[in-house]
């Protein structure tokens, strides 16, 4: 996997295809492999770029505080990409929004899937599910297997979701990426203090916001809830 070496460490990335650039930004519990299927299907028409965020996948674990938008634009500069569409899921969506706010001239459009937002903490209506208590207990016990099992229900299948709605391939990919992250990561990435709660109103960039029933519905082609527009149709409509 190619590396972009910075003063903070090495960022591992992929770049496939040619044409208008599209950067895929992964969720918090995964890495660049979350987008393998999308990249394979779109790289005939677009330059598809993925990379592992700090402390995820094969990217180094930087001890410095950093701004994820600066990291993204530094990678674009390294790859000699002037502008790109940003496709972000969960944490990746938060990074995409922040990059659009800080560097609007470098972002041609945004596709946000079950996005997060720096500075915003959502409130959960209703009683907490027992699965959250199980996740916290597994975290305290450093039990990787229990953490992976609980995380799959919370962030992939969905609290009220059905296992059969997620392909076996997508479930296996999520479990592998999260397990490897838990076993490899020694420290959490350290971001600068960021508050983007006003960003969506201020953005003057074409944006498509997709509400997902689980955080990483974009992990594979068969993970979309019934009745939801496919991610490939969404990408085609935004990218042209």
CSV table of C-alpha atoms in Angstrom, one decimal:
chain,number,residue,atom,x,y,z
A,1,UNK,CA,0.0,0.0,0.0
A,2,UNK,CA,1.5,3.4,-1.0
A,3,UNK,CA,2.5,5.8,1.8
A,4,UNK,CA,2.4,9.6,2.0
A,5,UNK,CA,5.1,10.5,4.5
A,6,UNK,CA,4.5,13.6,6.6
A,7,UNK,CA,6.3,15.2,9.6
A,8,UNK,CA,3.7,13.4,11.8
A,9,UNK,CA,4.1,9.9,10.3
A,10,UNK,CA,3.1,8.0,7.2
A,11,UNK,CA,-0.4,7.9,5.8
A,12,UNK,CA,-1.4,4.8,3.8
A,13,UNK,CA,-3.6,5.4,0.8
A,14,UNK,CA,-4.8,3.9,-2.5
A,15,UNK,CA,-5.6,5.6,-5.8
A,16,UNK,CA,-7.3,3.7,-8.6
A,17,UNK,CA,-8.6,4.8,-12.0
A,18,UNK,CA,-8.6,8.1,-13.8
A,19,UNK,CA,-11.0,10.9,-14.3
A,20,UNK,CA,-12.6,13.3,-11.7
A,21,UNK,CA,-11.3,12.6,-8.3
A,22,UNK,CA,-13.4,11.1,-5.5
A,23,UNK,CA,-12.0,10.7,-2.0
A,24,UNK,CA,-13.7,8.1,0.2
A,25,UNK,CA,-13.5,8.7,4.0
A,26,UNK,CA,-14.1,5.7,6.2
A,27,UNK,CA,-16.0,5.3,9.5
A,28,UNK,CA,-14.5,5.4,12.9
A,29,UNK,CA,-14.4,1.6,13.4
A,30,UNK,CA,-13.1,0.7,10.0
A,31,UNK,CA,-10.4,1.6,7.5
A,32,UNK,CA,-10.0,2.2,3.8
A,33,UNK,CA,-11.2,-1.3,3.0
A,34,UNK,CA,-14.8,-0.2,3.8
A,35,UNK,CA,-14.9,1.2,0.3
A,36,UNK,CA,-13.4,-1.7,-1.7
A,37,UNK,CA,-16.6,-2.5,-3.6
A,38,UNK,CA,-17.4,1.1,-4.4
A,39,UNK,CA,-13.9,1.7,-5.6
A,40,UNK,CA,-13.9,-1.4,-7.8
A,41,UNK,CA,-17.2,-0.3,-9.4
A,42,UNK,CA,-16.4,3.4,-9.9
A,43,UNK,CA,-12.7,3.4,-10.8
A,44,UNK,CA,-13.4,2.9,-14.5
A,45,UNK,CA,-14.8,6.4,-14.6
A,46,UNK,CA,-13.2,8.2,-11.7
A,47,UNK,CA,-9.9,8.5,-9.8
A,48,UNK,CA,-11.0,6.8,-6.6
A,49,UNK,CA,-8.8,7.7,-3.5
A,50,UNK,CA,-9.0,6.1,-0.1
A,51,UNK,CA,-6.7,6.4,2.9
A,52,UNK,CA,-6.6,5.3,6.5
A,53,UNK,CA,-7.2,8.1,9.0
A,54,UNK,CA,-4.6,8.6,11.7
A,55,UNK,CA,-4.3,5.5,14.0
A,56,UNK,CA,-6.5,3.5,11.7
A,57,UNK,CA,-5.6,0.7,9.3
A,58,UNK,CA,-2.0,0.9,8.3
A,59,UNK,CA,-1.6,4.6,8.9
A,60,UNK,CA,0.8,5.6,11.7
A,61,UNK,CA,-0.4,6.5,15.2
A,62,UNK,CA,0.5,10.2,15.4
A,63,UNK,CA,1.0,11.6,19.0
A,64,UNK,CA,0.4,15.2,17.8
A,65,UNK,CA,-2.9,17.0,17.6
A,66,UNK,CA,-3.9,17.6,14.0
A,67,UNK,CA,-6.7,18.9,11.9
A,68,UNK,CA,-8.1,16.2,9.6
A,69,UNK,CA,-8.9,18.7,6.9
A,70,UNK,CA,-5.2,19.7,6.7
A,71,UNK,CA,-4.3,16.0,6.4
A,72,UNK,CA,-6.8,15.5,3.6
A,73,UNK,CA,-5.6,18.5,1.6
A,74,UNK,CA,-1.9,17.6,2.1
A,75,UNK,CA,-2.7,14.2,0.5
A,76,UNK,CA,-4.5,15.9,-2.4
A,77,UNK,CA,-1.5,18.2,-2.9
A,78,UNK,CA,0.8,15.2,-2.8
A,79,UNK,CA,-1.3,13.4,-5.4
A,80,UNK,CA,-1.6,16.6,-7.5
A,81,UNK,CA,-5.4,16.7,-7.2
A,82,UNK,CA,-6.9,20.1,-7.4
A,83,UNK,CA,-10.5,19.4,-6.5
A,84,UNK,CA,-12.4,16.3,-5.4
A,85,UNK,CA,-15.8,15.0,-4.4
A,86,UNK,CA,-15.7,13.8,-0.8
A,87,UNK,CA,-17.7,10.7,0.2
A,88,UNK,CA,-17.8,10.2,3.9
A,89,UNK,CA,-19.5,7.7,6.2
A,90,UNK,CA,-20.0,8.5,9.9
A,91,UNK,CA,-16.6,10.0,11.1
A,92,UNK,CA,-15.6,10.2,7.5
A,93,UNK,CA,-18.6,12.4,6.9
A,94,UNK,CA,-17.5,14.7,9.7
A,95,UNK,CA,-14.1,15.0,8.1
A,96,UNK,CA,-15.7,15.7,4.7
A,97,UNK,CA,-17.8,18.5,6.2
A,98,UNK,CA,-14.9,20.0,8.0
A,99,UNK,CA,-12.8,20.0,4.8
A,100,UNK,CA,-15.6,21.6,2.9
A,101,UNK,CA,-15.8,24.3,5.5
A,102,UNK,CA,-12.0,25.0,5.7
A,103,UNK,CA,-11.1,24.4,2.0
A,104,UNK,CA,-14.2,25.0,-0.1
A,105,UNK,CA,-12.2,25.7,-3.2
A,106,UNK,CA,-10.8,22.1,-3.0
A,107,UNK,CA,-14.1,20.3,-2.6
A,108,UNK,CA,-16.4,20.0,-5.6
A,109,UNK,CA,-19.2,18.2,-3.8
A,110,UNK,CA,-20.1,16.2,-0.7
A,111,UNK,CA,-21.8,12.8,-0.3
A,112,UNK,CA,-22.5,12.2,3.5
A,113,UNK,CA,-23.7,8.8,4.6
A,114,UNK,CA,-24.9,8.5,8.2
A,115,UNK,CA,-22.6,11.4,8.9
A,116,UNK,CA,-21.1,12.6,12.1
A,117,UNK,CA,-20.4,16.3,12.8
A,118,UNK,CA,-17.5,17.6,14.9
A,119,UNK,CA,-18.8,19.5,17.9
A,120,UNK,CA,-22.3,17.9,17.9
A,121,UNK,CA,-23.3,15.1,20.4
A,122,UNK,CA,-26.6,13.5,19.4
A,123,UNK,CA,-29.2,12.7,22.1
A,124,UNK,CA,-30.6,9.2,22.1
A,125,UNK,CA,-34.4,9.2,22.7
A,126,UNK,CA,-35.9,6.5,24.8
A,127,UNK,CA,-34.3,4.0,27.2
A,128,UNK,CA,-30.8,2.9,26.5
A,129,UNK,CA,-30.6,-0.6,25.0
A,130,UNK,CA,-28.8,-3.3,27.0
A,131,UNK,CA,-26.3,-3.6,24.1
A,132,UNK,CA,-24.8,-0.3,25.1
A,133,UNK,CA,-24.2,-1.6,28.6
A,134,UNK,CA,-22.6,-4.7,27.1
A,135,UNK,CA,-20.3,-2.6,25.0
A,136,UNK,CA,-19.2,-0.5,27.9
A,137,UNK,CA,-18.6,-3.7,30.0
A,138,UNK,CA,-16.6,-5.2,27.2
A,139,UNK,CA,-14.6,-2.0,26.8
A,140,UNK,CA,-13.8,-2.0,30.5
A,141,UNK,CA,-12.7,-5.7,30.4
A,142,UNK,CA,-10.7,-5.2,27.2
A,143,UNK,CA,-12.6,-8.1,25.7
A,144,UNK,CA,-12.0,-7.8,22.0
A,145,UNK,CA,-14.5,-10.5,21.0
A,146,UNK,CA,-17.3,-9.0,23.0
A,147,UNK,CA,-16.5,-5.6,21.7
A,148,UNK,CA,-16.7,-6.8,18.1
A,149,UNK,CA,-20.0,-8.6,18.7
A,150,UNK,CA,-21.6,-5.6,20.4
A,151,UNK,CA,-20.2,-3.1,17.8
A,152,UNK,CA,-21.6,-5.1,15.0
A,153,UNK,CA,-25.1,-4.9,16.4
A,154,UNK,CA,-24.8,-1.2,17.3
A,155,UNK,CA,-23.1,0.2,14.3
A,156,UNK,CA,-23.6,-2.2,11.4
A,157,UNK,CA,-26.8,-4.2,11.9
A,158,UNK,CA,-28.6,-1.5,13.9
A,159,UNK,CA,-30.3,-1.8,17.3
A,160,UNK,CA,-33.6,-2.7,15.7
A,161,UNK,CA,-32.1,-4.1,12.5
A,162,UNK,CA,-32.1,-7.7,11.2
A,163,UNK,CA,-28.9,-9.7,10.6
A,164,UNK,CA,-30.3,-11.0,7.3
A,165,UNK,CA,-30.4,-7.4,6.0
A,166,UNK,CA,-26.6,-7.3,6.0
A,167,UNK,CA,-24.6,-9.5,3.6
A,168,UNK,CA,-22.2,-12.0,5.2
A,169,UNK,CA,-19.4,-10.4,3.2
A,170,UNK,CA,-20.1,-7.0,4.7
A,171,UNK,CA,-20.4,-8.4,8.3
A,172,UNK,CA,-17.1,-10.3,7.9
A,173,UNK,CA,-15.4,-7.2,6.5
A,174,UNK,CA,-16.6,-5.0,9.4
A,175,UNK,CA,-15.6,-7.6,12.1
A,176,UNK,CA,-12.2,-8.0,10.6
A,177,UNK,CA,-11.5,-4.2,10.3
A,178,UNK,CA,-12.7,-3.5,13.8
A,179,UNK,CA,-10.9,-6.5,15.4
A,180,UNK,CA,-7.6,-5.4,13.7
A,181,UNK,CA,-8.1,-1.8,14.9
A,182,UNK,CA,-8.6,-3.0,18.5
A,183,UNK,CA,-5.6,-5.2,18.4
A,184,UNK,CA,-3.3,-2.7,16.7
A,185,UNK,CA,-4.3,0.7,18.1
A,186,UNK,CA,-2.3,1.9,21.1
A,187,UNK,CA,-3.7,5.4,21.3
A,188,UNK,CA,-6.7,7.3,20.0
A,189,UNK,CA,-6.2,9.9,17.2
A,190,UNK,CA,-5.8,13.4,18.7
A,191,UNK,CA,-7.8,16.0,16.8
A,192,UNK,CA,-7.7,19.7,17.3
A,193,UNK,CA,-10.8,21.1,19.1
A,194,UNK,CA,-13.3,21.5,16.2
A,195,UNK,CA,-16.8,22.8,16.3
A,196,UNK,CA,-18.6,22.5,13.0
A,197,UNK,CA,-22.2,22.8,14.2
A,198,UNK,CA,-22.7,25.9,12.0
A,199,UNK,CA,-20.9,24.3,9.0
A,200,UNK,CA,-23.9,22.9,7.1
A,201,UNK,CA,-25.6,26.3,7.0
A,202,UNK,CA,-22.4,28.0,5.8
A,203,UNK,CA,-21.4,25.4,3.2
A,204,UNK,CA,-21.9,26.6,-0.4
A,205,UNK,CA,-21.0,23.2,-1.9
A,206,UNK,CA,-23.4,20.7,-3.6
A,207,UNK,CA,-24.2,18.2,-0.9
A,208,UNK,CA,-26.2,15.0,-0.7
A,209,UNK,CA,-27.1,13.8,2.8
A,210,UNK,CA,-28.1,10.1,3.2
A,211,UNK,CA,-29.7,9.1,6.5
A,212,UNK,CA,-28.7,5.5,7.3
A,213,UNK,CA,-30.3,3.1,9.7
A,214,UNK,CA,-26.8,2.0,10.8
A,215,UNK,CA,-23.6,3.9,10.9
A,216,UNK,CA,-21.7,2.0,8.1
A,217,UNK,CA,-24.4,1.0,5.7
A,218,UNK,CA,-21.8,1.8,3.0
A,219,UNK,CA,-19.6,-1.2,3.9
A,220,UNK,CA,-21.0,-3.2,1.0
A,221,UNK,CA,-23.5,-3.3,-1.8
A,222,UNK,CA,-26.1,-5.3,0.0
A,223,UNK,CA,-26.1,-3.4,3.3
A,224,UNK,CA,-28.7,-0.7,2.4
A,225,UNK,CA,-32.0,-0.9,4.3
A,226,UNK,CA,-34.9,-1.9,2.1
A,227,UNK,CA,-36.3,1.1,0.2
A,228,UNK,CA,-33.2,3.2,0.5
A,229,UNK,CA,-31.5,4.5,-2.8
A,230,UNK,CA,-28.4,2.5,-3.6
A,231,UNK,CA,-25.1,4.2,-2.9
A,232,UNK,CA,-24.0,3.6,-6.5
A,233,UNK,CA,-27.1,5.5,-7.8
A,234,UNK,CA,-26.3,8.3,-5.3
A,235,UNK,CA,-22.7,8.5,-6.4
A,236,UNK,CA,-23.6,8.5,-10.0
A,237,UNK,CA,-26.2,11.2,-9.6
A,238,UNK,CA,-23.7,13.5,-7.7
A,239,UNK,CA,-20.6,12.8,-9.7
A,240,UNK,CA,-22.3,13.0,-13.1
